[in-house]
Structures are given as C-alpha cells and as structure tokens.
Amino acid sequence: MNNFPKANSFDIDLVRSKIMGPNPLKLCEELLHGADLAQGSRVCDLGSGAGITSVMLAREYGFDVYAVDLWSDPAKNRAFFRRMGVPDGQIHPVKADAAEGLPFEPRFFDAVVSIDSYNYFGRDPRYLGEKLLPYVKPGGKIYLSIPGMVRDCHDALPERLLVSWTPEQLEYVHDMAWWQAIIGKTPGVVIKDMHQMTCTREAWADWIACENEYARGDRAAVKAGALDYLNTIAVTLVKG
C-alpha cells in the first residue's frame, strides 16, 4: 500500500502536533486495508492517545468510535473531536486502563483497533483472553499494529538500537514469532492474519520529522540504522 488517502486528508502540522510515535494514521490505514467492517460498526480505539486515529476511524470510515486511553484527558479530546467536526454521538472519549479491563458491557464492540500501544499491556499471555476478548462480540475482529523486531535480539542488542533506547524500553518490542506464541495460547480467538507492515519506514520518517523531545530522542537511533532491526507487525484476530 503506497498511498494513504485517509491519512493524508489530515493537515501535516496537525498530525505532527498529535502523534506520539510512528505515524499512527498510516499504520491504521494500512492495517484496515481490506477490512470487512461496515459503517456504523461500534469500534474501540484502544490506546487512542491524543485521539487523531479516533477521528480518522469516525470521519473516514464512518465507525461509532470509543477512544479509550489512560493518559489523555477526555475533556481535551472531546474538544479536539468537535474541532474536527465529528458529532458527539459518533465518538466517545473514555479514560480507562486497558491492562485492568474495560468499563463496558460484555460483547459491546464489533471490533477493536489498537495502534502502537498493544505491546504495553498485551505481553501478558492472559491479557487477551481475560481483559479484552470478553468485550468483543462473537465473530468480532481485533486489529493490532504492534511495534516489533525483525528478529528478537534481546540477548545481544545492537548498538544502533541503544543509541536512543535502553534495554528496559526495548523489552516492550518483540518479533512476529514471539507474538504468535503469546496470542496463540488464547482460547476463543483465531489468528486470521499476521504479517510485517510495509509502511514502517514511512511512518517513522513522519515521526522523526516532528520537533518534540521524544521525536528528537528517537531520531539518533533511526539515523544510525535502527530500522534494519525494527518493523511493525499487523495482526487480525477473530473471536470465535
């Protein structure tokens, strides 16, 4: 996928002011390419951050979106959603800790989308089955875009990664085989697809072009060649 009409409909300065890592709009658009979700589907944007992916899911896909995040301010996100022209009834900011489960009724969502955040809470083998799957309808989908490694190298971390990140920070990043093993232990869910995403370098380029301290901090490793070791993993799951 080489062009991003939905992601590119957003003003670049707005994107740079809202993103917290590799461009989540492009990651989301590639992740959902070919997804069979109808307009009006009730979708959880899990780990939604400042809410720009939630706006895209509502405005560009027509979903009924619940923007769930622990660290963002729901009132601030609500004001942002209104500035972006999304009706209050179509997008709902919710403050919640994904690691502790969600404040919704069982089988509430048609789908869950999580961009660049699942690796913070989903590494526990029990998480998916106990804390997330109960909120998804039977036959519902879970779409994950996970920061990954081409191959796990925690036993001998390359210097190019350590230019910007500590070994403790890199513990959140694993390869596809690692994630397949973790997710595969979960009963009641089928791995429909898992593959390496194609837009990783483009998404990172958008991020390190930002002028905030976190982007500047990551820039050194990327320029040193860290992306030879890093990728992004797309996962599509179906609840049985």
PDB file of C-alpha atoms in Angstrom, residues 60-194:
ATOM      1  CA  GLU A  60     -13.053   8.476   7.217  1.00  0.00           C
ATOM      2  CA  TYR A  61     -14.553   5.048   7.972  1.00  0.00           C
ATOM      3  CA  GLY A  62     -17.897   6.025   9.482  1.00  0.00           C
ATOM      4  CA  PHE A  63     -17.482   3.946  12.651  1.00  0.00           C
ATOM      5  CA  ASP A  64     -19.060   4.618  16.055  1.00  0.00           C
ATOM      6  CA  VAL A  65     -15.788   5.083  17.945  1.00  0.00           C
ATOM      7  CA  TYR A  66     -14.871   4.761  21.613  1.00  0.00           C
ATOM      8  CA  ALA A  67     -11.493   6.461  22.135  1.00  0.00           C
ATOM      9  CA  VAL A  68     -10.032   4.633  25.145  1.00  0.00           C
ATOM     10  CA  ASP A  69      -6.820   5.837  26.751  1.00  0.00           C
ATOM     11  CA  LEU A  70      -5.327   6.013  30.239  1.00  0.00           C
ATOM     12  CA  TRP A  71      -3.130   9.077  29.863  1.00  0.00           C
ATOM     13  CA  SER A  72      -5.162  11.528  27.771  1.00  0.00           C
ATOM     14  CA  ASP A  73      -7.785  13.946  29.093  1.00  0.00           C
ATOM     15  CA  PRO A  74     -11.287  13.041  27.837  1.00  0.00           C
ATOM     16  CA  ALA A  75     -12.434  16.678  28.004  1.00  0.00           C
ATOM     17  CA  LYS A  76      -9.458  17.806  25.919  1.00  0.00           C
ATOM     18  CA  ASN A  77     -10.071  15.001  23.435  1.00  0.00           C
ATOM     19  CA  ARG A  78     -13.763  15.875  23.238  1.00  0.00           C
ATOM     20  CA  ALA A  79     -12.870  19.479  22.387  1.00  0.00           C
ATOM     21  CA  PHE A  80     -10.491  18.215  19.697  1.00  0.00           C
ATOM     22  CA  PHE A  81     -13.125  15.885  18.230  1.00  0.00           C
ATOM     23  CA  ARG A  82     -15.576  18.775  17.997  1.00  0.00           C
ATOM     24  CA  ARG A  83     -12.974  20.995  16.292  1.00  0.00           C
ATOM     25  CA  MET A  84     -12.522  18.211  13.766  1.00  0.00           C
ATOM     26  CA  GLY A  85     -16.246  18.215  13.052  1.00  0.00           C
ATOM     27  CA  VAL A  86     -17.065  14.749  14.398  1.00  0.00           C
ATOM     28  CA  PRO A  87     -20.523  14.635  16.062  1.00  0.00           C
ATOM     29  CA  ASP A  88     -20.564  13.842  19.791  1.00  0.00           C
ATOM     30  CA  GLY A  89     -22.799  10.849  19.132  1.00  0.00           C
ATOM     31  CA  GLN A  90     -20.213   9.238  16.859  1.00  0.00           C
ATOM     32  CA  ILE A  91     -17.104   9.471  19.037  1.00  0.00           C
ATOM     33  CA  HIS A  92     -16.775   8.913  22.772  1.00  0.00           C
ATOM     34  CA  PRO A  93     -13.617   9.697  24.797  1.00  0.00           C
ATOM     35  CA  VAL A  94     -13.119   7.254  27.688  1.00  0.00           C
ATOM     36  CA  LYS A  95     -10.386   7.251  30.343  1.00  0.00           C
ATOM     37  CA  ALA A  96      -9.530   3.654  31.221  1.00  0.00           C
ATOM     38  CA  ASP A  97      -6.566   1.418  31.956  1.00  0.00           C
ATOM     39  CA  ALA A  98      -6.534  -1.258  29.262  1.00  0.00           C
ATOM     40  CA  ALA A  99      -4.418  -3.519  31.476  1.00  0.00           C
ATOM     41  CA  GLU A 100      -7.233  -3.684  34.030  1.00  0.00           C
ATOM     42  CA  GLY A 101     -10.065  -4.421  31.605  1.00  0.00           C
ATOM     43  CA  LEU A 102     -12.581  -2.012  30.098  1.00  0.00           C
ATOM     44  CA  PRO A 103     -15.650  -0.212  31.526  1.00  0.00           C
ATOM     45  CA  PHE A 104     -18.131  -1.686  29.041  1.00  0.00           C
ATOM     46  CA  GLU A 105     -20.717  -4.419  28.928  1.00  0.00           C
ATOM     47  CA  PRO A 106     -19.617  -7.830  27.663  1.00  0.00           C
ATOM     48  CA  ARG A 107     -19.731  -8.263  23.860  1.00  0.00           C
ATOM     49  CA  PHE A 108     -20.039  -4.472  23.433  1.00  0.00           C
ATOM     50  CA  PHE A 109     -17.765  -3.981  20.407  1.00  0.00           C
ATOM     51  CA  ASP A 110     -17.916  -5.142  16.822  1.00  0.00           C
ATOM     52  CA  ALA A 111     -14.181  -4.554  16.618  1.00  0.00           C
ATOM     53  CA  VAL A 112     -11.132  -3.307  18.488  1.00  0.00           C
ATOM     54  CA  VAL A 113      -8.347  -1.346  16.797  1.00  0.00           C
ATOM     55  CA  SER A 114      -5.072  -0.734  18.624  1.00  0.00           C
ATOM     56  CA  ILE A 115      -2.254   1.232  17.012  1.00  0.00           C
ATOM     57  CA  ASP A 116       1.224   1.320  18.544  1.00  0.00           C
ATOM     58  CA  SER A 117       0.053   0.531  22.081  1.00  0.00           C
ATOM     59  CA  TYR A 118      -0.844  -3.165  22.432  1.00  0.00           C
ATOM     60  CA  ASN A 119       2.758  -4.057  23.316  1.00  0.00           C
ATOM     61  CA  TYR A 120       2.445  -2.097  26.572  1.00  0.00           C
ATOM     62  CA  PHE A 121      -0.344  -4.229  28.028  1.00  0.00           C
ATOM     63  CA  GLY A 122      -0.735  -7.261  25.746  1.00  0.00           C
ATOM     64  CA  ARG A 123       2.534  -9.020  26.581  1.00  0.00           C
ATOM     65  CA  ASP A 124       0.858 -10.854  29.473  1.00  0.00           C
ATOM     66  CA  PRO A 125      -0.330 -14.181  27.970  1.00  0.00           C
ATOM     67  CA  ARG A 126      -3.571 -13.880  29.968  1.00  0.00           C
ATOM     68  CA  TYR A 127      -4.399 -10.359  28.835  1.00  0.00           C
ATOM     69  CA  LEU A 128      -6.158 -11.042  25.550  1.00  0.00           C
ATOM     70  CA  GLY A 129      -8.453 -13.756  26.862  1.00  0.00           C
ATOM     71  CA  GLU A 130      -9.242 -12.201  30.239  1.00  0.00           C
ATOM     72  CA  LYS A 131      -9.114  -8.436  29.718  1.00  0.00           C
ATOM     73  CA  LEU A 132     -10.029  -7.746  26.079  1.00  0.00           C
ATOM     74  CA  LEU A 133     -11.826 -10.614  24.375  1.00  0.00           C
ATOM     75  CA  PRO A 134     -14.869 -10.513  26.696  1.00  0.00           C
ATOM     76  CA  TYR A 135     -15.808  -7.075  25.307  1.00  0.00           C
ATOM     77  CA  VAL A 136     -15.845  -8.236  21.676  1.00  0.00           C
ATOM     78  CA  LYS A 137     -18.936  -9.753  20.056  1.00  0.00           C
ATOM     79  CA  PRO A 138     -18.750 -13.335  18.775  1.00  0.00           C
ATOM     80  CA  GLY A 139     -17.328 -13.103  15.271  1.00  0.00           C
ATOM     81  CA  GLY A 140     -15.916  -9.660  16.073  1.00  0.00           C
ATOM     82  CA  LYS A 141     -12.465  -8.566  14.945  1.00  0.00           C
ATOM     83  CA  ILE A 142      -9.374  -7.283  16.707  1.00  0.00           C
ATOM     84  CA  TYR A 143      -6.898  -5.331  14.586  1.00  0.00           C
ATOM     85  CA  LEU A 144      -3.456  -4.692  16.073  1.00  0.00           C
ATOM     86  CA  SER A 145      -0.498  -2.698  14.780  1.00  0.00           C
ATOM     87  CA  ILE A 146       2.399  -3.609  17.080  1.00  0.00           C
ATOM     88  CA  PRO A 147       5.933  -2.166  17.116  1.00  0.00           C
ATOM     89  CA  GLY A 148       8.165  -5.176  16.503  1.00  0.00           C
ATOM     90  CA  MET A 149      11.585  -6.573  15.778  1.00  0.00           C
ATOM     91  CA  VAL A 150      12.544  -8.323  12.563  1.00  0.00           C
ATOM     92  CA  ARG A 151      14.050 -11.000  14.846  1.00  0.00           C
ATOM     93  CA  ASP A 152      14.265 -10.919  18.633  1.00  0.00           C
ATOM     94  CA  CYS A 153      17.760  -9.822  19.610  1.00  0.00           C
ATOM     95  CA  HIS A 154      17.433  -9.120  23.320  1.00  0.00           C
ATOM     96  CA  ASP A 155      20.358 -11.388  24.131  1.00  0.00           C
ATOM     97  CA  ALA A 156      22.686  -9.171  22.042  1.00  0.00           C
ATOM     98  CA  LEU A 157      21.095  -5.778  21.434  1.00  0.00           C
ATOM     99  CA  PRO A 158      22.682  -3.880  18.528  1.00  0.00           C
ATOM    100  CA  GLU A 159      24.357  -0.581  19.360  1.00  0.00           C
ATOM    101  CA  ARG A 160      22.184   1.103  16.750  1.00  0.00           C
ATOM    102  CA  LEU A 161      19.139   0.485  18.964  1.00  0.00           C
ATOM    103  CA  LEU A 162      20.902   1.521  22.156  1.00  0.00           C
ATOM    104  CA  VAL A 163      21.707   4.955  20.709  1.00  0.00           C
ATOM    105  CA  SER A 164      18.186   6.041  21.709  1.00  0.00           C
ATOM    106  CA  TRP A 165      16.624   3.290  23.845  1.00  0.00           C
ATOM    107  CA  THR A 166      17.526   1.376  26.982  1.00  0.00           C
ATOM    108  CA  PRO A 167      17.324  -2.431  27.231  1.00  0.00           C
ATOM    109  CA  GLU A 168      14.321  -1.936  29.534  1.00  0.00           C
ATOM    110  CA  GLN A 169      12.477   0.097  26.883  1.00  0.00           C
ATOM    111  CA  LEU A 170      13.291  -2.498  24.235  1.00  0.00           C
ATOM    112  CA  GLU A 171      11.708  -5.241  26.363  1.00  0.00           C
ATOM    113  CA  TYR A 172       8.376  -3.946  25.000  1.00  0.00           C
ATOM    114  CA  VAL A 173       9.406  -4.885  21.458  1.00  0.00           C
ATOM    115  CA  HIS A 174       9.400  -8.466  20.113  1.00  0.00           C
ATOM    116  CA  ASP A 175       9.267 -10.304  16.812  1.00  0.00           C
ATOM    117  CA  MET A 176       6.373 -11.952  14.999  1.00  0.00           C
ATOM    118  CA  ALA A 177       7.128 -15.458  16.290  1.00  0.00           C
ATOM    119  CA  TRP A 178       7.047 -14.176  19.873  1.00  0.00           C
ATOM    120  CA  TRP A 179       3.661 -12.540  19.378  1.00  0.00           C
ATOM    121  CA  GLN A 180       2.272 -15.575  17.570  1.00  0.00           C
ATOM    122  CA  ALA A 181       3.236 -17.733  20.549  1.00  0.00           C
ATOM    123  CA  ILE A 182       1.635 -15.339  23.055  1.00  0.00           C
ATOM    124  CA  ILE A 183      -1.606 -14.843  21.139  1.00  0.00           C
ATOM    125  CA  GLY A 184      -1.809 -18.494  20.116  1.00  0.00           C
ATOM    126  CA  LYS A 185      -2.194 -19.523  23.768  1.00  0.00           C
ATOM    127  CA  THR A 186      -5.533 -17.717  23.976  1.00  0.00           C
ATOM    128  CA  PRO A 187      -8.650 -19.892  23.619  1.00  0.00           C
ATOM    129  CA  GLY A 188     -11.625 -18.485  21.743  1.00  0.00           C
ATOM    130  CA  VAL A 189      -9.702 -16.430  19.210  1.00  0.00           C
ATOM    131  CA  VAL A 190      -8.343 -17.238  15.758  1.00  0.00           C
ATOM    132  CA  ILE A 191      -5.322 -15.538  14.181  1.00  0.00           C
ATOM    133  CA  LYS A 192      -6.720 -14.642  10.767  1.00  0.00           C
ATOM    134  CA  ASP A 193      -3.586 -12.816   9.607  1.00  0.00           C
ATOM    135  CA  MET A 194      -0.189 -11.739  10.895  1.00  0.00           C
TER     136      MET A 194
END
